[in-house]
């Protein structure tokens, strides 16, 4: 009896201790978001005190040598390219999502889904290099002023980059619409296309708009890809072929040598960028707060049977068209979705095949494992540096992310409002641009902790970048585990913590592995956040306290030199092969480890 009492007491103590550990891990994202905002703001104050906030954001001149710091041209450039890229990527992404989710045969659907996932995993530096080598020369031939770089090139590349995000989220929301809405529309006389474009798409409009907002967040925060094809002149773009500079480019170009008030102005630029990201997050949560209203059955009925049919068509279908034209319009939209899917798929295949065909022949033993010195650059230091950063960042981020997800799922009933707040901050952390993470890492790990540009500083910065995706992926997996498994374990006398570690986590193993693989892809492809934290050097790191370049940073160095074009293609090919391998591994593991409850 006494032994049972002691056992229950021990279990209660362990449960309470682990609960607080889970809680501390869960609020880590909250602490990071607040820390980023506070530190960026504090380091921006010298500029705000000298120039003033409004003079800074509305100033037209950026001339650091004359202490003129106006970022209005960069704000306009950022918004210009963000809007255009969202129109391009949003249009193609939405229609691709409609085709894959609503028209595509099952076997082809699997293939296209994998292609879209592959598109999402390609590092931004590869997109930028493709734009620089292929798109810019093409646009130069058709440009009225003989310039290929600028707004149009950047918008096209960014549109391709955000297309997978918009496609995936739109597809999820389209497939989440209740099937009986479609059945009701068909029963009332709609064709398949009419039911999709007149009912399903409209029912999913809130989720689709959320996808567009997330795409805009990705576009406005992109650095490396745009920097390679924008021209980077700090002026307001006058047309599609004008050189321009975004806020992220401004930070990346000048932070390496900036001091004093110049440095403060670049950090203040990051603060303004954070305000834009915050605005997008607010818009996103306002959309999510107004839950999708699926009361469309009455509208369908009215569409076909109410005398005032013109009014109902205006509200529910296409404006100012007769009923007999609805089917034609729906069929046209169907073929547009097919066309958009074909273009998106072919463009991806072209990018992948072009890079591989040009790059694979130049992959050799010397490039991979040769000595990197003043006379030549090789990838061996990048291989070692990337492996070191992978190990350090994952060994820190995975436990924190998994424990955070455990608290959000297993203790959500007791602290509903707190859980909601933590999720908001976690999502906000995932939306912060990489260059801001890099800036924060530089301020904290280099300036405050004195680590200098090192593999350790880069690893700690990467922890902040990959943590949100680990939390969300693990949380979604744990939520999908039936409550009956937990209840059965508890009914047999197991403690809550024992149930979590013996029942819940093993069942969620596939989701955790998925999160780790996705994080590996993010780490391997990251560049903007590492240039000013881990460094951009060609030498082998002697340890974690030495500078080291990742794969993506080394590729950027190859392309920047201008003398290593073949090595740049080879590095891009290696990055693509890593992405393809990780996507294939994910597909196999998901099929092997997937559990049907």
mmCIF file with all atom_site columns, C-alpha atoms in Angstrom, residues 177-297:
data_model
loop_
_atom_site.group_PDB
_atom_site.id
_atom_site.type_symbol
_atom_site.label_atom_id
_atom_site.label_alt_id
_atom_site.label_comp_id
_atom_site.label_asym_id
_atom_site.label_entity_id
_atom_site.label_seq_id
_atom_site.pdbx_PDB_ins_code
_atom_site.Cartn_x
_atom_site.Cartn_y
_atom_site.Cartn_z
_atom_site.occupancy
_atom_site.B_iso_or_equiv
_atom_site.pdbx_formal_charge
_atom_site.auth_seq_id
_atom_site.auth_comp_id
_atom_site.auth_asym_id
_atom_site.auth_atom_id
_atom_site.pdbx_PDB_model_num
ATOM 1   C CA . UNK A 1 177 ? -15.305 22.347 -48.007 1.00 0.00 ? 177 UNK A CA 1
ATOM 2   C CA . UNK A 1 178 ? -18.109 19.998 -47.040 1.00 0.00 ? 178 UNK A CA 1
ATOM 3   C CA . UNK A 1 179 ? -18.907 17.570 -49.840 1.00 0.00 ? 179 UNK A CA 1
ATOM 4   C CA . UNK A 1 180 ? -22.660 18.022 -49.487 1.00 0.00 ? 180 UNK A CA 1
ATOM 5   C CA . UNK A 1 181 ? -22.358 21.589 -50.779 1.00 0.00 ? 181 UNK A CA 1
ATOM 6   C CA . UNK A 1 182 ? -21.041 20.173 -54.025 1.00 0.00 ? 182 UNK A CA 1
ATOM 7   C CA . UNK A 1 183 ? -23.680 17.426 -54.015 1.00 0.00 ? 183 UNK A CA 1
ATOM 8   C CA . UNK A 1 184 ? -26.402 19.994 -53.367 1.00 0.00 ? 184 UNK A CA 1
ATOM 9   C CA . UNK A 1 185 ? -25.256 22.165 -56.264 1.00 0.00 ? 185 UNK A CA 1
ATOM 10  C CA . UNK A 1 186 ? -25.162 19.190 -58.650 1.00 0.00 ? 186 UNK A CA 1
ATOM 11  C CA . UNK A 1 187 ? -28.578 18.004 -57.458 1.00 0.00 ? 187 UNK A CA 1
ATOM 12  C CA . UNK A 1 188 ? -29.995 21.434 -58.252 1.00 0.00 ? 188 UNK A CA 1
ATOM 13  C CA . UNK A 1 189 ? -28.739 21.306 -61.838 1.00 0.00 ? 189 UNK A CA 1
ATOM 14  C CA . UNK A 1 190 ? -25.148 22.565 -61.754 1.00 0.00 ? 190 UNK A CA 1
ATOM 15  C CA . UNK A 1 191 ? -22.477 20.932 -63.852 1.00 0.00 ? 191 UNK A CA 1
ATOM 16  C CA . UNK A 1 192 ? -19.246 19.762 -62.229 1.00 0.00 ? 192 UNK A CA 1
ATOM 17  C CA . UNK A 1 193 ? -17.452 22.974 -63.231 1.00 0.00 ? 193 UNK A CA 1
ATOM 18  C CA . UNK A 1 194 ? -20.349 25.180 -62.134 1.00 0.00 ? 194 UNK A CA 1
ATOM 19  C CA . UNK A 1 195 ? -20.467 23.524 -58.723 1.00 0.00 ? 195 UNK A CA 1
ATOM 20  C CA . UNK A 1 196 ? -16.731 24.009 -58.239 1.00 0.00 ? 196 UNK A CA 1
ATOM 21  C CA . UNK A 1 197 ? -16.442 27.625 -59.360 1.00 0.00 ? 197 UNK A CA 1
ATOM 22  C CA . UNK A 1 198 ? -19.869 28.716 -58.159 1.00 0.00 ? 198 UNK A CA 1
ATOM 23  C CA . UNK A 1 199 ? -19.904 26.971 -54.789 1.00 0.00 ? 199 UNK A CA 1
ATOM 24  C CA . UNK A 1 200 ? -16.657 25.307 -53.677 1.00 0.00 ? 200 UNK A CA 1
ATOM 25  C CA . UNK A 1 201 ? -14.305 28.155 -54.577 1.00 0.00 ? 201 UNK A CA 1
ATOM 26  C CA . UNK A 1 202 ? -16.624 30.715 -53.014 1.00 0.00 ? 202 UNK A CA 1
ATOM 27  C CA . UNK A 1 203 ? -16.952 28.640 -49.855 1.00 0.00 ? 203 UNK A CA 1
ATOM 28  C CA . UNK A 1 204 ? -13.164 28.486 -49.540 1.00 0.00 ? 204 UNK A CA 1
ATOM 29  C CA . UNK A 1 205 ? -12.585 32.175 -50.269 1.00 0.00 ? 205 UNK A CA 1
ATOM 30  C CA . UNK A 1 206 ? -11.398 33.037 -46.746 1.00 0.00 ? 206 UNK A CA 1
ATOM 31  C CA . UNK A 1 207 ? -8.775  30.305 -46.824 1.00 0.00 ? 207 UNK A CA 1
ATOM 32  C CA . UNK A 1 208 ? -7.717  31.305 -50.330 1.00 0.00 ? 208 UNK A CA 1
ATOM 33  C CA . UNK A 1 209 ? -7.300  34.914 -49.243 1.00 0.00 ? 209 UNK A CA 1
ATOM 34  C CA . UNK A 1 210 ? -5.232  33.708 -46.283 1.00 0.00 ? 210 UNK A CA 1
ATOM 35  C CA . UNK A 1 211 ? -2.985  31.886 -48.750 1.00 0.00 ? 211 UNK A CA 1
ATOM 36  C CA . UNK A 1 212 ? -2.514  35.121 -50.701 1.00 0.00 ? 212 UNK A CA 1
ATOM 37  C CA . UNK A 1 213 ? -1.585  37.007 -47.524 1.00 0.00 ? 213 UNK A CA 1
ATOM 38  C CA . UNK A 1 214 ? 0.957   34.331 -46.572 1.00 0.00 ? 214 UNK A CA 1
ATOM 39  C CA . UNK A 1 215 ? 2.383   34.518 -50.082 1.00 0.00 ? 215 UNK A CA 1
ATOM 40  C CA . UNK A 1 216 ? 2.744   38.279 -49.734 1.00 0.00 ? 216 UNK A CA 1
ATOM 41  C CA . UNK A 1 217 ? 4.592   37.760 -46.457 1.00 0.00 ? 217 UNK A CA 1
ATOM 42  C CA . UNK A 1 218 ? 7.030   35.417 -48.173 1.00 0.00 ? 218 UNK A CA 1
ATOM 43  C CA . UNK A 1 219 ? 7.516   37.835 -51.070 1.00 0.00 ? 219 UNK A CA 1
ATOM 44  C CA . UNK A 1 220 ? 8.114   40.978 -49.025 1.00 0.00 ? 220 UNK A CA 1
ATOM 45  C CA . UNK A 1 221 ? 10.673  39.168 -46.864 1.00 0.00 ? 221 UNK A CA 1
ATOM 46  C CA . UNK A 1 222 ? 12.727  37.560 -49.636 1.00 0.00 ? 222 UNK A CA 1
ATOM 47  C CA . UNK A 1 223 ? 16.332  38.709 -49.936 1.00 0.00 ? 223 UNK A CA 1
ATOM 48  C CA . UNK A 1 224 ? 18.842  36.624 -51.876 1.00 0.00 ? 224 UNK A CA 1
ATOM 49  C CA . UNK A 1 225 ? 16.794  35.751 -54.968 1.00 0.00 ? 225 UNK A CA 1
ATOM 50  C CA . UNK A 1 226 ? 15.689  39.348 -55.508 1.00 0.00 ? 226 UNK A CA 1
ATOM 51  C CA . UNK A 1 227 ? 19.134  40.777 -54.779 1.00 0.00 ? 227 UNK A CA 1
ATOM 52  C CA . UNK A 1 228 ? 20.574  38.802 -57.708 1.00 0.00 ? 228 UNK A CA 1
ATOM 53  C CA . UNK A 1 229 ? 18.126  40.208 -60.294 1.00 0.00 ? 229 UNK A CA 1
ATOM 54  C CA . UNK A 1 230 ? 16.785  43.551 -59.012 1.00 0.00 ? 230 UNK A CA 1
ATOM 55  C CA . UNK A 1 231 ? 19.597  45.870 -60.073 1.00 0.00 ? 231 UNK A CA 1
ATOM 56  C CA . UNK A 1 232 ? 19.674  47.177 -56.474 1.00 0.00 ? 232 UNK A CA 1
ATOM 57  C CA . UNK A 1 233 ? 19.445  50.917 -57.164 1.00 0.00 ? 233 UNK A CA 1
ATOM 58  C CA . UNK A 1 234 ? 17.825  52.845 -54.252 1.00 0.00 ? 234 UNK A CA 1
ATOM 59  C CA . UNK A 1 235 ? 15.291  54.661 -56.419 1.00 0.00 ? 235 UNK A CA 1
ATOM 60  C CA . UNK A 1 236 ? 11.540  54.427 -56.961 1.00 0.00 ? 236 UNK A CA 1
ATOM 61  C CA . UNK A 1 237 ? 10.983  52.139 -59.978 1.00 0.00 ? 237 UNK A CA 1
ATOM 62  C CA . UNK A 1 238 ? 9.397   53.951 -62.918 1.00 0.00 ? 238 UNK A CA 1
ATOM 63  C CA . UNK A 1 239 ? 8.480   50.901 -64.975 1.00 0.00 ? 239 UNK A CA 1
ATOM 64  C CA . UNK A 1 240 ? 8.789   47.117 -65.058 1.00 0.00 ? 240 UNK A CA 1
ATOM 65  C CA . UNK A 1 241 ? 12.377  47.278 -66.296 1.00 0.00 ? 241 UNK A CA 1
ATOM 66  C CA . UNK A 1 242 ? 13.659  49.780 -63.736 1.00 0.00 ? 242 UNK A CA 1
ATOM 67  C CA . UNK A 1 243 ? 16.367  48.930 -61.236 1.00 0.00 ? 243 UNK A CA 1
ATOM 68  C CA . UNK A 1 244 ? 15.066  49.025 -57.688 1.00 0.00 ? 244 UNK A CA 1
ATOM 69  C CA . UNK A 1 245 ? 15.944  47.987 -54.157 1.00 0.00 ? 245 UNK A CA 1
ATOM 70  C CA . UNK A 1 246 ? 13.789  46.373 -51.485 1.00 0.00 ? 246 UNK A CA 1
ATOM 71  C CA . UNK A 1 247 ? 14.145  46.818 -47.738 1.00 0.00 ? 247 UNK A CA 1
ATOM 72  C CA . UNK A 1 248 ? 15.646  43.352 -47.347 1.00 0.00 ? 248 UNK A CA 1
ATOM 73  C CA . UNK A 1 249 ? 18.195  43.984 -50.104 1.00 0.00 ? 249 UNK A CA 1
ATOM 74  C CA . UNK A 1 250 ? 19.164  47.263 -48.472 1.00 0.00 ? 250 UNK A CA 1
ATOM 75  C CA . UNK A 1 251 ? 20.012  45.443 -45.241 1.00 0.00 ? 251 UNK A CA 1
ATOM 76  C CA . UNK A 1 252 ? 21.908  42.608 -46.929 1.00 0.00 ? 252 UNK A CA 1
ATOM 77  C CA . UNK A 1 253 ? 23.993  44.860 -49.194 1.00 0.00 ? 253 UNK A CA 1
ATOM 78  C CA . UNK A 1 254 ? 25.281  47.302 -46.591 1.00 0.00 ? 254 UNK A CA 1
ATOM 79  C CA . UNK A 1 255 ? 25.213  45.633 -43.170 1.00 0.00 ? 255 UNK A CA 1
ATOM 80  C CA . UNK A 1 256 ? 28.630  44.055 -43.691 1.00 0.00 ? 256 UNK A CA 1
ATOM 81  C CA . UNK A 1 257 ? 30.480  47.367 -43.525 1.00 0.00 ? 257 UNK A CA 1
ATOM 82  C CA . UNK A 1 258 ? 27.994  49.726 -41.834 1.00 0.00 ? 258 UNK A CA 1
ATOM 83  C CA . UNK A 1 259 ? 28.887  51.473 -38.575 1.00 0.00 ? 259 UNK A CA 1
ATOM 84  C CA . UNK A 1 260 ? 27.344  54.083 -36.302 1.00 0.00 ? 260 UNK A CA 1
ATOM 85  C CA . UNK A 1 261 ? 24.206  55.808 -37.527 1.00 0.00 ? 261 UNK A CA 1
ATOM 86  C CA . UNK A 1 262 ? 24.440  53.963 -40.855 1.00 0.00 ? 262 UNK A CA 1
ATOM 87  C CA . UNK A 1 263 ? 24.206  50.633 -39.018 1.00 0.00 ? 263 UNK A CA 1
ATOM 88  C CA . UNK A 1 264 ? 21.305  51.927 -36.942 1.00 0.00 ? 264 UNK A CA 1
ATOM 89  C CA . UNK A 1 265 ? 19.482  52.975 -40.120 1.00 0.00 ? 265 UNK A CA 1
ATOM 90  C CA . UNK A 1 266 ? 19.757  49.454 -41.536 1.00 0.00 ? 266 UNK A CA 1
ATOM 91  C CA . UNK A 1 267 ? 18.412  47.982 -38.310 1.00 0.00 ? 267 UNK A CA 1
ATOM 92  C CA . UNK A 1 268 ? 15.617  50.570 -38.444 1.00 0.00 ? 268 UNK A CA 1
ATOM 93  C CA . UNK A 1 269 ? 14.865  49.311 -41.959 1.00 0.00 ? 269 UNK A CA 1
ATOM 94  C CA . UNK A 1 270 ? 14.407  45.859 -40.446 1.00 0.00 ? 270 UNK A CA 1
ATOM 95  C CA . UNK A 1 271 ? 12.079  47.382 -37.845 1.00 0.00 ? 271 UNK A CA 1
ATOM 96  C CA . UNK A 1 272 ? 9.898   48.897 -40.583 1.00 0.00 ? 272 UNK A CA 1
ATOM 97  C CA . UNK A 1 273 ? 9.914   45.531 -42.354 1.00 0.00 ? 273 UNK A CA 1
ATOM 98  C CA . UNK A 1 274 ? 8.723   43.924 -39.112 1.00 0.00 ? 274 UNK A CA 1
ATOM 99  C CA . UNK A 1 275 ? 5.845   46.410 -38.988 1.00 0.00 ? 275 UNK A CA 1
ATOM 100 C CA . UNK A 1 276 ? 4.752   45.310 -42.460 1.00 0.00 ? 276 UNK A CA 1
ATOM 101 C CA . UNK A 1 277 ? 4.957   41.654 -41.427 1.00 0.00 ? 277 UNK A CA 1
ATOM 102 C CA . UNK A 1 278 ? 2.960   42.458 -38.285 1.00 0.00 ? 278 UNK A CA 1
ATOM 103 C CA . UNK A 1 279 ? 0.303   44.149 -40.425 1.00 0.00 ? 279 UNK A CA 1
ATOM 104 C CA . UNK A 1 280 ? 0.050   41.077 -42.649 1.00 0.00 ? 280 UNK A CA 1
ATOM 105 C CA . UNK A 1 281 ? -0.250  38.847 -39.572 1.00 0.00 ? 281 UNK A CA 1
ATOM 106 C CA . UNK A 1 282 ? -3.055  41.028 -38.203 1.00 0.00 ? 282 UNK A CA 1
ATOM 107 C CA . UNK A 1 283 ? -4.888  40.782 -41.532 1.00 0.00 ? 283 UNK A CA 1
ATOM 108 C CA . UNK A 1 284 ? -4.374  37.023 -41.499 1.00 0.00 ? 284 UNK A CA 1
ATOM 109 C CA . UNK A 1 285 ? -5.790  36.599 -38.003 1.00 0.00 ? 285 UNK A CA 1
ATOM 110 C CA . UNK A 1 286 ? -8.747  38.825 -38.816 1.00 0.00 ? 286 UNK A CA 1
ATOM 111 C CA . UNK A 1 287 ? -9.503  36.493 -41.712 1.00 0.00 ? 287 UNK A CA 1
ATOM 112 C CA . UNK A 1 288 ? -9.113  33.408 -39.541 1.00 0.00 ? 288 UNK A CA 1
ATOM 113 C CA . UNK A 1 289 ? -11.241 34.969 -36.824 1.00 0.00 ? 289 UNK A CA 1
ATOM 114 C CA . UNK A 1 290 ? -14.201 35.281 -39.201 1.00 0.00 ? 290 UNK A CA 1
ATOM 115 C CA . UNK A 1 291 ? -14.796 31.583 -39.733 1.00 0.00 ? 291 UNK A CA 1
ATOM 116 C CA . UNK A 1 292 ? -15.946 30.522 -43.186 1.00 0.00 ? 292 UNK A CA 1
ATOM 117 C CA . UNK A 1 293 ? -19.693 30.558 -43.433 1.00 0.00 ? 293 UNK A CA 1
ATOM 118 C CA . UNK A 1 294 ? -20.890 27.544 -45.378 1.00 0.00 ? 294 UNK A CA 1
ATOM 119 C CA . UNK A 1 295 ? -24.571 28.482 -45.518 1.00 0.00 ? 295 UNK A CA 1
ATOM 120 C CA . UNK A 1 296 ? -24.674 28.172 -49.281 1.00 0.00 ? 296 UNK A CA 1
ATOM 121 C CA . UNK A 1 297 ? -27.443 25.641 -49.830 1.00 0.00 ? 297 UNK A CA 1
#
